[in-house]
Short mmCIF file of C-alpha atoms in Angstrom, two decimals:
data_model
loop_
_atom_site.label_atom_id
_atom_site.label_comp_id
_atom_site.label_asym_id
_atom_site.label_seq_id
_atom_site.Cartn_x
_atom_site.Cartn_y
_atom_site.Cartn_z
CA MET A 806 -30.05 -9.62 23.29
CA THR A 807 -26.93 -8.20 21.66
CA GLU A 808 -26.48 -9.15 18.04
CA MET A 809 -23.50 -11.46 17.43
CA ILE A 810 -21.67 -11.16 14.10
CA ALA A 811 -18.21 -12.42 13.20
CA THR A 812 -15.85 -9.74 11.92
CA ARG A 813 -15.02 -12.01 8.96
CA ALA A 814 -18.70 -12.01 8.01
CA ALA A 815 -18.84 -8.22 8.20
CA TYR A 816 -15.68 -8.11 6.09
CA GLY A 817 -17.22 -10.23 3.34
CA GLU A 818 -20.26 -7.97 3.11
CA ALA A 819 -18.32 -4.71 3.31
CA LEU A 820 -15.86 -5.88 0.66
CA ALA A 821 -18.63 -6.82 -1.76
CA ARG A 822 -20.26 -3.38 -1.27
CA LEU A 823 -16.89 -1.70 -1.77
CA GLY A 824 -16.49 -3.65 -5.00
CA ASP A 825 -19.84 -2.31 -6.21
CA MET A 826 -18.67 1.27 -5.68
CA ASN A 827 -14.99 1.07 -6.63
CA THR A 828 -13.96 -0.70 -9.82
CA ALA A 829 -10.26 -0.45 -8.95
CA VAL A 830 -10.78 -2.99 -6.15
CA VAL A 831 -9.63 -6.54 -6.88
CA VAL A 832 -9.73 -9.43 -4.42
CA LEU A 833 -7.45 -12.45 -4.06
CA ASP A 834 -7.85 -15.55 -1.92
CA ALA A 835 -5.87 -18.75 -1.32
CA ASP A 836 -8.49 -21.52 -1.33
CA LEU A 837 -10.25 -20.21 1.77
CA SER A 838 -12.86 -18.00 0.17
CA ALA A 839 -15.82 -19.62 1.92
CA SER A 840 -14.12 -19.13 5.28
CA THR A 841 -12.69 -15.64 4.74
CA ARG A 842 -16.00 -14.60 3.12
CA THR A 843 -14.34 -13.11 0.03
CA VAL A 844 -16.83 -15.42 -1.71
CA GLU A 845 -19.37 -12.58 -1.37
CA PHE A 846 -17.22 -10.34 -3.58
CA ALA A 847 -16.44 -13.27 -5.90
CA LYS A 848 -20.14 -13.89 -6.55
CA ARG A 849 -20.84 -10.23 -7.41
CA HIS A 850 -17.60 -9.46 -9.28
CA PRO A 851 -16.14 -12.72 -10.66
CA ASP A 852 -14.01 -10.81 -13.18
CA ARG A 853 -12.21 -9.04 -10.34
CA PHE A 854 -11.72 -12.04 -8.07
CA ILE A 855 -8.54 -14.11 -8.38
CA GLN A 856 -8.42 -17.53 -6.79
CA MET A 857 -4.76 -18.31 -6.22
CA GLY A 858 -5.21 -21.72 -4.61
CA ILE A 859 -3.11 -22.93 -1.67
CA ALA A 860 -0.25 -20.58 -2.54
CA GLU A 861 -0.14 -17.67 -0.10
CA GLN A 862 3.30 -16.41 -1.12
CA ASP A 863 2.19 -16.38 -4.76
CA MET A 864 -0.98 -14.56 -3.70
CA MET A 865 0.95 -11.77 -1.95
CA GLY A 866 3.33 -11.39 -4.88
CA THR A 867 0.43 -11.29 -7.32
CA ALA A 868 -1.41 -8.77 -5.13
CA ALA A 869 1.73 -6.61 -5.17
CA GLY A 870 1.85 -6.77 -8.96
CA LEU A 871 -1.82 -5.83 -9.26
CA ALA A 872 -1.34 -2.89 -6.89
CA ALA A 873 1.71 -1.79 -8.87
CA SER A 874 -0.59 -1.75 -11.93
CA GLY A 875 -2.99 0.66 -10.21
CA LYS A 876 -5.44 -1.69 -8.49
CA ILE A 877 -6.47 -1.67 -4.84
CA ALA A 878 -5.77 -5.29 -3.99
CA PHE A 879 -7.45 -7.04 -1.05
CA ALA A 880 -5.76 -10.36 -0.25
CA SER A 881 -7.25 -12.81 2.23
CA THR A 882 -6.31 -16.03 3.96
CA PHE A 883 -5.92 -17.13 7.59
CA ALA A 884 -3.80 -14.84 9.78
CA VAL A 885 -1.18 -17.52 10.44
CA PHE A 886 -0.58 -17.92 6.69
CA ALA A 887 -0.82 -14.24 5.75
CA SER A 888 1.72 -13.12 8.36
CA GLY A 889 3.88 -16.24 8.59
CA ARG A 890 4.02 -18.27 5.43
CA ALA A 891 4.00 -15.23 3.15
CA PHE A 892 6.07 -12.91 5.38
CA ASP A 893 8.89 -12.35 2.88
CA GLN A 894 6.52 -11.34 0.10
CA VAL A 895 4.60 -9.06 2.48
CA ARG A 896 7.84 -7.46 3.58
CA ASN A 897 9.82 -7.24 0.34
CA ALA A 898 7.19 -7.10 -2.37
CA ILE A 899 4.36 -5.21 -0.68
CA CYS A 900 5.81 -3.06 2.12
CA TYR A 901 9.25 -2.24 0.72
CA SER A 902 7.50 -0.82 -2.37
CA ARG A 903 4.70 0.64 -0.24
CA LEU A 904 2.02 -0.87 -2.45
CA ASN A 905 -1.75 -0.60 -2.12
CA VAL A 906 -2.35 -4.09 -0.82
CA LYS A 907 -4.85 -4.62 2.00
CA ILE A 908 -4.11 -7.92 3.71
CA CYS A 909 -7.36 -8.92 5.43
CA ALA A 910 -6.49 -11.98 7.44
CA THR A 911 -9.20 -13.98 9.17
CA HIS A 912 -9.28 -16.72 11.80
CA ALA A 913 -6.75 -14.89 13.96
CA GLY A 914 -6.01 -15.88 17.52
CA LEU A 915 -7.22 -18.79 19.63
CA THR A 916 -10.84 -18.60 18.43
CA VAL A 917 -9.91 -20.45 15.25
CA GLY A 918 -10.80 -23.22 17.66
CA GLU A 919 -10.58 -26.84 16.62
CA ASP A 920 -7.84 -26.39 13.99
CA GLY A 921 -5.43 -26.04 16.89
CA ALA A 922 -2.02 -24.51 17.53
CA SER A 923 -0.65 -24.73 13.99
CA HIS A 924 -3.47 -22.49 12.79
CA GLN A 925 -3.90 -20.19 15.82
CA SER A 926 -1.85 -17.08 15.12
CA ILE A 927 -0.80 -15.42 18.36
CA GLU A 928 2.08 -13.56 16.77
CA ASP A 929 0.66 -11.87 13.66
CA ILE A 930 0.31 -8.40 15.18
CA ALA A 931 3.92 -8.57 16.38
CA LEU A 932 5.18 -9.58 12.95
CA MET A 933 3.18 -7.10 10.94
CA ARG A 934 3.78 -4.01 13.06
CA ALA A 935 7.52 -4.51 12.88
CA VAL A 936 7.47 -4.02 9.11
CA PRO A 937 7.90 -0.43 7.90
CA ASN A 938 5.02 1.13 5.89
CA MET A 939 2.46 -1.30 7.32
CA THR A 940 -0.73 -0.04 8.96
CA VAL A 941 -2.14 -2.60 11.41
CA VAL A 942 -5.83 -2.54 12.36
CA VAL A 943 -7.84 -4.95 14.54
CA PRO A 944 -11.58 -4.20 14.33
CA SER A 945 -13.61 -5.13 17.42
CA ASP A 946 -17.06 -5.64 15.91
CA ALA A 947 -19.01 -5.93 12.66
CA VAL A 948 -19.78 -2.22 12.38
CA GLN A 949 -16.18 -1.17 12.96
CA THR A 950 -15.03 -3.77 10.45
CA ALA A 951 -17.07 -2.12 7.71
CA TRP A 952 -15.59 1.27 8.62
CA ALA A 953 -12.11 -0.23 8.60
CA VAL A 954 -12.56 -1.81 5.17
CA ASN A 955 -13.50 1.53 3.66
CA ALA A 956 -10.74 3.34 5.53
CA ALA A 957 -8.21 0.78 4.32
CA ALA A 958 -9.30 1.26 0.72
CA ALA A 959 -8.99 5.04 1.08
CA LEU A 960 -5.53 4.85 2.65
CA ASP A 961 -2.54 4.93 0.33
CA GLY A 962 -0.29 2.02 1.27
CA PRO A 963 -0.16 -1.45 2.81
CA VAL A 964 -2.68 -2.47 5.49
CA TYR A 965 -2.90 -5.58 7.66
CA MET A 966 -6.39 -6.13 9.04
CA ARG A 967 -6.92 -8.85 11.66
CA LEU A 968 -10.33 -10.55 11.66
CA GLY A 969 -11.90 -13.38 13.61
CA ARG A 970 -13.82 -16.56 12.98
CA ALA A 971 -16.24 -16.48 15.89
CA PRO A 972 -19.36 -14.29 16.20
CA VAL A 973 -18.78 -11.35 18.55
CA PRO A 974 -21.14 -8.78 20.10
CA VAL A 975 -21.97 -5.67 18.09
CA ILE A 976 -20.65 -2.67 20.01
CA TYR A 977 -20.97 0.29 17.66
CA GLY A 978 -23.95 1.98 16.03
CA GLU A 979 -24.06 3.48 12.58
CA GLY A 980 -23.00 7.10 12.26
CA GLN A 981 -20.32 7.10 14.94
CA GLU A 982 -16.96 8.52 14.02
CA PHE A 983 -14.12 6.21 13.04
CA VAL A 984 -10.62 7.39 12.19
CA LEU A 985 -7.68 5.06 11.62
CA GLY A 986 -5.08 5.79 14.28
CA LYS A 987 -7.57 7.30 16.77
CA ALA A 988 -8.67 5.06 19.64
CA GLN A 989 -12.37 5.06 20.52
CA LYS A 990 -13.13 5.71 24.21
CA LEU A 991 -15.97 3.44 25.24
CA HIS A 992 -16.08 3.94 29.01
CA ALA A 993 -14.96 6.83 31.16
CA GLY A 994 -12.88 6.40 34.28
CA ASN A 995 -9.80 7.77 36.02
CA ASP A 996 -8.46 4.96 38.24
CA VAL A 997 -7.09 2.74 35.48
CA THR A 998 -7.22 2.46 31.68
CA ILE A 999 -8.01 -0.79 29.91
CA VAL A 1000 -6.64 -0.71 26.36
CA ALA A 1001 -8.16 -3.50 24.27
CA CYS A 1002 -8.47 -4.56 20.66
CA GLY A 1003 -10.48 -7.04 18.65
CA ILE A 1004 -12.73 -9.55 20.40
CA MET A 1005 -11.40 -8.54 23.82
CA VAL A 1006 -13.01 -5.08 23.66
CA SER A 1007 -16.44 -6.35 24.70
CA ARG A 1008 -14.83 -8.30 27.56
CA ALA A 1009 -12.94 -5.17 28.60
CA LEU A 1010 -16.27 -3.32 28.80
CA ALA A 1011 -17.71 -6.11 30.94
CA ALA A 1012 -14.67 -5.88 33.22
CA ALA A 1013 -15.16 -2.11 33.53
CA GLY A 1014 -18.72 -2.80 34.65
CA ALA A 1015 -17.53 -5.28 37.27
CA LEU A 1016 -14.85 -2.85 38.49
CA ALA A 1017 -17.42 -0.05 38.75
CA GLU A 1018 -19.39 -2.19 41.18
CA GLN A 1019 -16.25 -2.26 43.31
CA GLY A 1020 -15.92 1.50 43.12
CA ILE A 1021 -13.08 1.43 40.60
CA GLY A 1022 -13.36 3.78 37.63
CA ALA A 1023 -11.93 2.08 34.54
CA ARG A 1024 -11.47 3.96 31.29
CA VAL A 1025 -11.83 1.64 28.29
CA LEU A 1026 -10.09 2.40 25.00
CA ASP A 1027 -10.76 0.45 21.80
CA MET A 1028 -7.27 0.66 20.28
CA HIS A 1029 -8.30 -0.68 16.91
CA THR A 1030 -5.22 0.69 15.15
CA ILE A 1031 -2.09 -0.89 16.59
CA LYS A 1032 0.07 0.93 14.07
CA PRO A 1033 0.12 3.87 14.04
CA LEU A 1034 -0.73 3.73 17.75
CA ASP A 1035 -2.82 6.60 19.18
CA VAL A 1036 -0.01 7.88 21.40
CA ASP A 1037 -2.06 10.89 22.52
CA ALA A 1038 -4.68 8.58 24.02
CA ILE A 1039 -1.92 6.49 25.64
CA ARG A 1040 -0.22 9.56 27.06
CA ALA A 1041 -3.54 10.76 28.46
CA ALA A 1042 -4.20 7.33 29.97
CA ALA A 1043 -0.80 7.31 31.66
CA THR A 1044 -0.96 10.88 32.95
CA GLU A 1045 -4.65 10.96 33.89
CA THR A 1046 -5.25 7.43 35.20
CA GLY A 1047 -1.70 6.30 36.08
CA ALA A 1048 -2.22 2.56 35.49
CA ILE A 1049 -2.84 0.62 32.31
CA VAL A 1050 -4.03 -2.86 31.34
CA THR A 1051 -3.71 -4.14 27.77
CA VAL A 1052 -5.92 -6.94 26.46
CA GLU A 1053 -5.60 -8.86 23.19
CA GLU A 1054 -6.25 -12.29 21.67
CA HIS A 1055 -2.53 -12.47 20.94
CA SER A 1056 0.72 -13.14 22.72
CA ILE A 1057 1.64 -10.63 25.42
CA ILE A 1058 4.88 -10.33 23.47
CA GLY A 1059 5.04 -7.82 20.64
CA GLY A 1060 1.37 -7.06 20.01
CA LEU A 1061 -0.86 -4.38 21.49
CA GLY A 1062 0.77 -4.86 24.90
CA GLY A 1063 4.21 -4.44 23.45
CA ALA A 1064 3.22 -1.35 21.50
CA VAL A 1065 1.61 0.28 24.55
CA CYS A 1066 4.62 -0.49 26.76
CA GLU A 1067 6.94 1.08 24.20
CA ALA A 1068 4.88 4.26 24.15
CA VAL A 1069 4.28 4.48 27.90
CA CYS A 1070 7.96 4.01 28.78
CA GLU A 1071 8.98 6.84 26.50
CA LEU A 1072 6.11 9.26 27.13
CA HIS A 1073 5.12 8.90 30.77
CA PRO A 1074 6.22 5.77 32.66
CA ALA A 1075 3.35 4.02 34.41
CA PRO A 1076 2.62 0.40 35.31
CA VAL A 1077 1.27 -1.69 32.43
CA VAL A 1078 -0.17 -5.17 33.01
CA ARG A 1079 -0.59 -7.20 29.82
CA VAL A 1080 -3.46 -9.66 29.42
CA GLY A 1081 -3.08 -12.08 26.54
CA VAL A 1082 -1.62 -15.44 25.61
CA ARG A 1083 1.36 -15.93 27.87
CA ASP A 1084 3.99 -16.98 25.29
CA GLN A 1085 2.40 -20.37 24.67
CA PHE A 1086 1.05 -22.08 21.59
CA GLY A 1087 -2.70 -22.57 21.48
CA LYS A 1088 -4.44 -25.91 21.27
CA SER A 1089 -7.44 -27.54 19.63
CA GLY A 1090 -10.70 -26.79 21.40
CA LYS A 1091 -13.95 -24.87 21.36
CA PRO A 1092 -13.35 -21.11 21.06
CA ASP A 1093 -14.96 -20.12 24.36
CA GLU A 1094 -13.24 -22.95 26.22
CA LEU A 1095 -9.88 -21.83 24.81
CA LEU A 1096 -10.39 -18.21 25.83
CA ALA A 1097 -11.19 -19.38 29.36
CA ALA A 1098 -8.28 -21.82 29.50
CA TYR A 1099 -5.79 -19.16 28.39
CA GLY A 1100 -7.05 -16.48 30.77
CA LEU A 1101 -8.61 -14.19 28.18
CA THR A 1102 -11.59 -13.54 30.45
CA THR A 1103 -13.48 -10.65 32.00
CA ASP A 1104 -12.35 -11.79 35.47
CA GLU A 1105 -8.69 -11.80 34.42
CA ILE A 1106 -9.00 -8.28 32.98
CA ALA A 1107 -10.53 -7.02 36.23
CA ARG A 1108 -7.82 -8.78 38.24
CA ALA A 1109 -5.15 -7.20 36.06
CA ALA A 1110 -6.74 -3.78 36.56
CA ARG A 1111 -6.56 -4.16 40.35
CA GLN A 1112 -2.94 -5.32 40.02
CA ALA A 1113 -2.01 -2.31 37.88
CA ILE A 1114 -3.63 0.04 40.41
CA SER A 1115 -1.69 -1.58 43.27
CA MET A 1116 1.54 -1.11 41.34
CA LYS A 1117 0.61 2.54 40.91
CA THR A 1118 0.92 3.26 44.61
CA ALA A 1119 4.21 1.35 44.83
CA THR A 1120 6.06 3.17 42.03
CA ALA A 1121 7.62 6.59 42.41
CA ARG A 1122 5.34 9.34 41.19
CA ILE A 1123 6.67 11.16 38.18
CA VAL A 1124 4.95 14.51 38.07
CA MET B 110 1.86 -23.05 -11.58
CA THR B 111 -0.17 -19.84 -11.77
CA ALA B 112 1.40 -18.72 -15.05
CA ALA B 113 0.58 -21.98 -16.83
CA HIS B 114 -2.86 -22.33 -15.24
CA ARG B 115 -3.75 -18.80 -16.32
CA LYS B 116 -2.22 -19.32 -19.82
CA LEU B 117 0.03 -16.28 -19.46
CA ASP B 118 1.62 -16.43 -22.91
CA ASN B 119 2.95 -12.87 -22.63
CA LEU B 120 5.34 -14.09 -19.93
CA THR B 121 8.86 -15.26 -20.81
CA ALA B 122 11.35 -16.37 -18.19
CA PHE B 123 15.09 -16.87 -18.58
CA VAL B 124 17.03 -19.36 -16.50
CA ASP B 125 20.71 -18.47 -16.50
CA SER B 126 21.95 -22.00 -15.96
CA ASN B 127 25.62 -21.69 -15.00
CA ARG B 128 25.54 -24.59 -12.51
CA LEU B 129 27.39 -22.71 -9.76
CA GLN B 130 26.27 -21.20 -6.47
CA ILE B 131 28.05 -19.45 -3.58
CA ASP B 132 29.11 -22.45 -1.52
CA GLY B 133 29.93 -24.71 -4.45
CA PRO B 134 28.60 -26.36 -7.60
CA VAL B 135 24.85 -26.83 -7.69
CA ALA B 136 25.34 -30.54 -8.38
CA ASP B 137 27.05 -30.95 -5.00
CA ILE B 138 24.59 -28.89 -2.97
CA LYS B 139 21.14 -29.56 -4.33
CA SER B 140 21.30 -31.00 -7.81
CA MET B 141 18.97 -29.45 -10.34
CA GLU B 142 19.02 -31.80 -13.30
CA GLN B 143 16.70 -31.43 -16.27
CA ILE B 144 15.56 -27.88 -15.59
CA GLY B 145 13.53 -27.85 -18.82
CA ASP B 146 11.66 -31.03 -17.90
CA ARG B 147 10.71 -29.54 -14.56
CA PHE B 148 9.20 -26.46 -16.20
CA ALA B 149 7.47 -28.60 -18.84
CA ALA B 150 5.86 -30.64 -16.08
CA PHE B 151 4.39 -27.38 -14.78
CA GLY B 152 2.93 -26.58 -18.21
CA TRP B 153 5.50 -24.17 -19.63
CA HIS B 154 6.84 -24.18 -23.18
CA VAL B 155 10.60 -24.86 -22.97
CA VAL B 156 13.41 -23.63 -25.22
CA GLU B 157 16.96 -24.78 -24.41
CA ILE B 158 19.84 -22.78 -25.84
CA ASP B 159 23.52 -21.98 -25.58
CA GLY B 160 23.27 -18.82 -23.50
CA HIS B 161 26.31 -17.24 -25.21
CA ASP B 162 24.80 -17.51 -28.70
CA ILE B 163 23.07 -14.20 -29.48
CA ALA B 164 21.33 -15.57 -32.56
CA ALA B 165 19.94 -18.43 -30.50
CA ILE B 166 18.65 -15.97 -27.88
CA MET B 167 16.87 -13.93 -30.57
CA ALA B 168 15.36 -17.06 -32.08
CA ALA B 169 14.16 -18.25 -28.69
CA LEU B 170 12.47 -14.91 -28.01
CA ALA B 171 10.72 -15.12 -31.37
CA GLU B 172 9.54 -18.62 -30.51
CA ALA B 173 8.25 -17.32 -27.17
CA ARG B 174 6.34 -14.54 -28.92
CA ASN B 175 4.74 -17.05 -31.25
CA THR B 176 3.76 -19.49 -28.51
CA GLN B 177 0.10 -19.28 -27.57
CA GLY B 178 -1.65 -20.39 -24.43
CA ARG B 179 1.35 -21.03 -22.21
CA PRO B 180 4.32 -19.12 -20.77
CA THR B 181 7.80 -19.80 -22.16
CA VAL B 182 11.01 -20.52 -20.31
CA ILE B 183 14.34 -20.10 -22.11
CA VAL B 184 16.88 -22.31 -20.33
CA ALA B 185 20.20 -20.73 -21.24
CA ARG B 186 23.23 -22.93 -20.58
CA THR B 187 26.04 -20.54 -19.70
CA VAL B 188 29.57 -20.53 -18.36
CA LYS B 189 29.92 -18.23 -15.41
CA GLY B 190 32.73 -15.73 -15.97
CA LYS B 191 33.10 -16.78 -19.61
CA GLY B 192 36.07 -15.24 -21.39
CA VAL B 193 38.13 -14.55 -18.26
CA SER B 194 40.50 -17.42 -17.60
CA PHE B 195 40.70 -17.01 -13.81
CA MET B 196 36.91 -16.67 -13.44
CA GLU B 197 35.49 -19.20 -15.90
CA ASN B 198 33.40 -21.87 -14.19
CA ARG B 199 35.01 -21.06 -10.81
CA VAL B 200 33.17 -21.01 -7.51
CA GLY B 201 33.95 -17.94 -5.38
CA TRP B 202 33.19 -15.02 -7.68
CA HIS B 203 29.56 -14.54 -6.63
CA GLY B 204 29.36 -11.14 -4.99
CA THR B 205 33.14 -10.78 -5.06
CA ALA B 206 34.41 -7.61 -6.72
CA PRO B 207 37.66 -8.09 -8.65
CA LYS B 208 40.63 -6.01 -7.49
CA PRO B 209 41.94 -3.29 -9.84
CA ASP B 210 44.73 -5.48 -11.24
CA GLN B 211 42.25 -8.31 -11.78
CA VAL B 212 39.93 -5.94 -13.61
CA GLN B 213 42.82 -4.95 -15.90
CA ALA B 214 43.70 -8.56 -16.63
CA ALA B 215 40.06 -9.48 -17.24
CA VAL B 216 39.42 -6.60 -19.62
CA ALA B 217 42.65 -7.40 -21.50
CA GLU B 218 41.53 -11.00 -22.03
CA LEU B 219 38.06 -9.93 -23.15
CA ASP B 220 39.46 -7.34 -25.56
CA ALA B 221 41.86 -9.87 -27.05
CA SER B 222 39.11 -12.39 -27.70
CA GLY B 223 36.74 -9.75 -29.09
CA GLU B 224 34.12 -10.61 -26.49
CA GLY B 225 34.62 -7.47 -24.46
CA GLY B 226 32.62 -4.99 -26.52
CA ASP B 227 33.20 -1.33 -25.67
CA ALA B 228 35.05 -1.20 -22.37
CA GLU B 229 34.70 2.57 -21.88
#
């Protein structure tokens, strides 16, 4: 039985361990510490934890000030608040000055669940990657989250890390290589490439398994870093497999799908079919029911892969 | 709220209260009466002064330095464009650069009243 751990839980643990090792790390939260799991750090390092209350814009401005004073500031709240409510402070205080603030936003996407549309961010990747100086990373499992936390701390500059509420399967083992900006290839194949991020990576792997049974070889890429995108891996996918599917717990507009389309069109045009939320608000429900209702399923990924392959034979070949 | 809650007594804010904004007087757009009372309600120490009185500014800063346990706001009542007859208390000069002849006239008025300082 595969272990199931929420990326927010892995974040809480990794952040507390980071705090043990690096005294420059300070953590801020906006009244959601029990949910974002920054409470782990707060318990171990109360003198370096700043509870800002329900004031996300104030939190981002304060994080910017702390970073400007030489700290490595981790600021957490829900993704919808981090990217939406506090957007101006993220843009003008943090990114314009290229400050060392790591925005680790939890409860992203539909799997927030019962809180419903107002809290289900399906646009945060789109917003954050459009801001200059921002690195955008979407870890797919607990192990990768811990790597990402350390990589974010080591990177000089702003980071937006997207984390989830719901437990997800562990994919990675200790000791594997992780580099920000370098996609991890999880399944080999040359008929189509499935580029996924976050919770959809494990479903992409399941889809690759189903496609293999139909004799279709699907390459699966875990594109954890949306910005900077691993354009070499995208170019290779386009030239070597000729058809691409993107999968994300996010709108098909402006997120991973948007980023991949931008790269593919410029580097080596190939059909791209985007799987994600189809420009709709979410709704209140159980996480798994929502994923099914909005088509974020293994079956839909496999269907999209077959569609991309069929488009491949219809488009002119660019050699 | 954060500054008062965290007792940040090394923080002093100035409000340059000239009662004008781009599209008109503040009172017509979104009236902001009793600025000091609003800050006091949030836990700040309030000092209200004539913003053109240098001695009053210095005294207010000293009071801020001596205030423990809370941040200080100095609400400075000012006249926008003070000392230049065609700018004083007039809407329309926000972000509007005066033309060369207007600059000349303005500097002449300021020099005459002794408010201009060194216009080098």
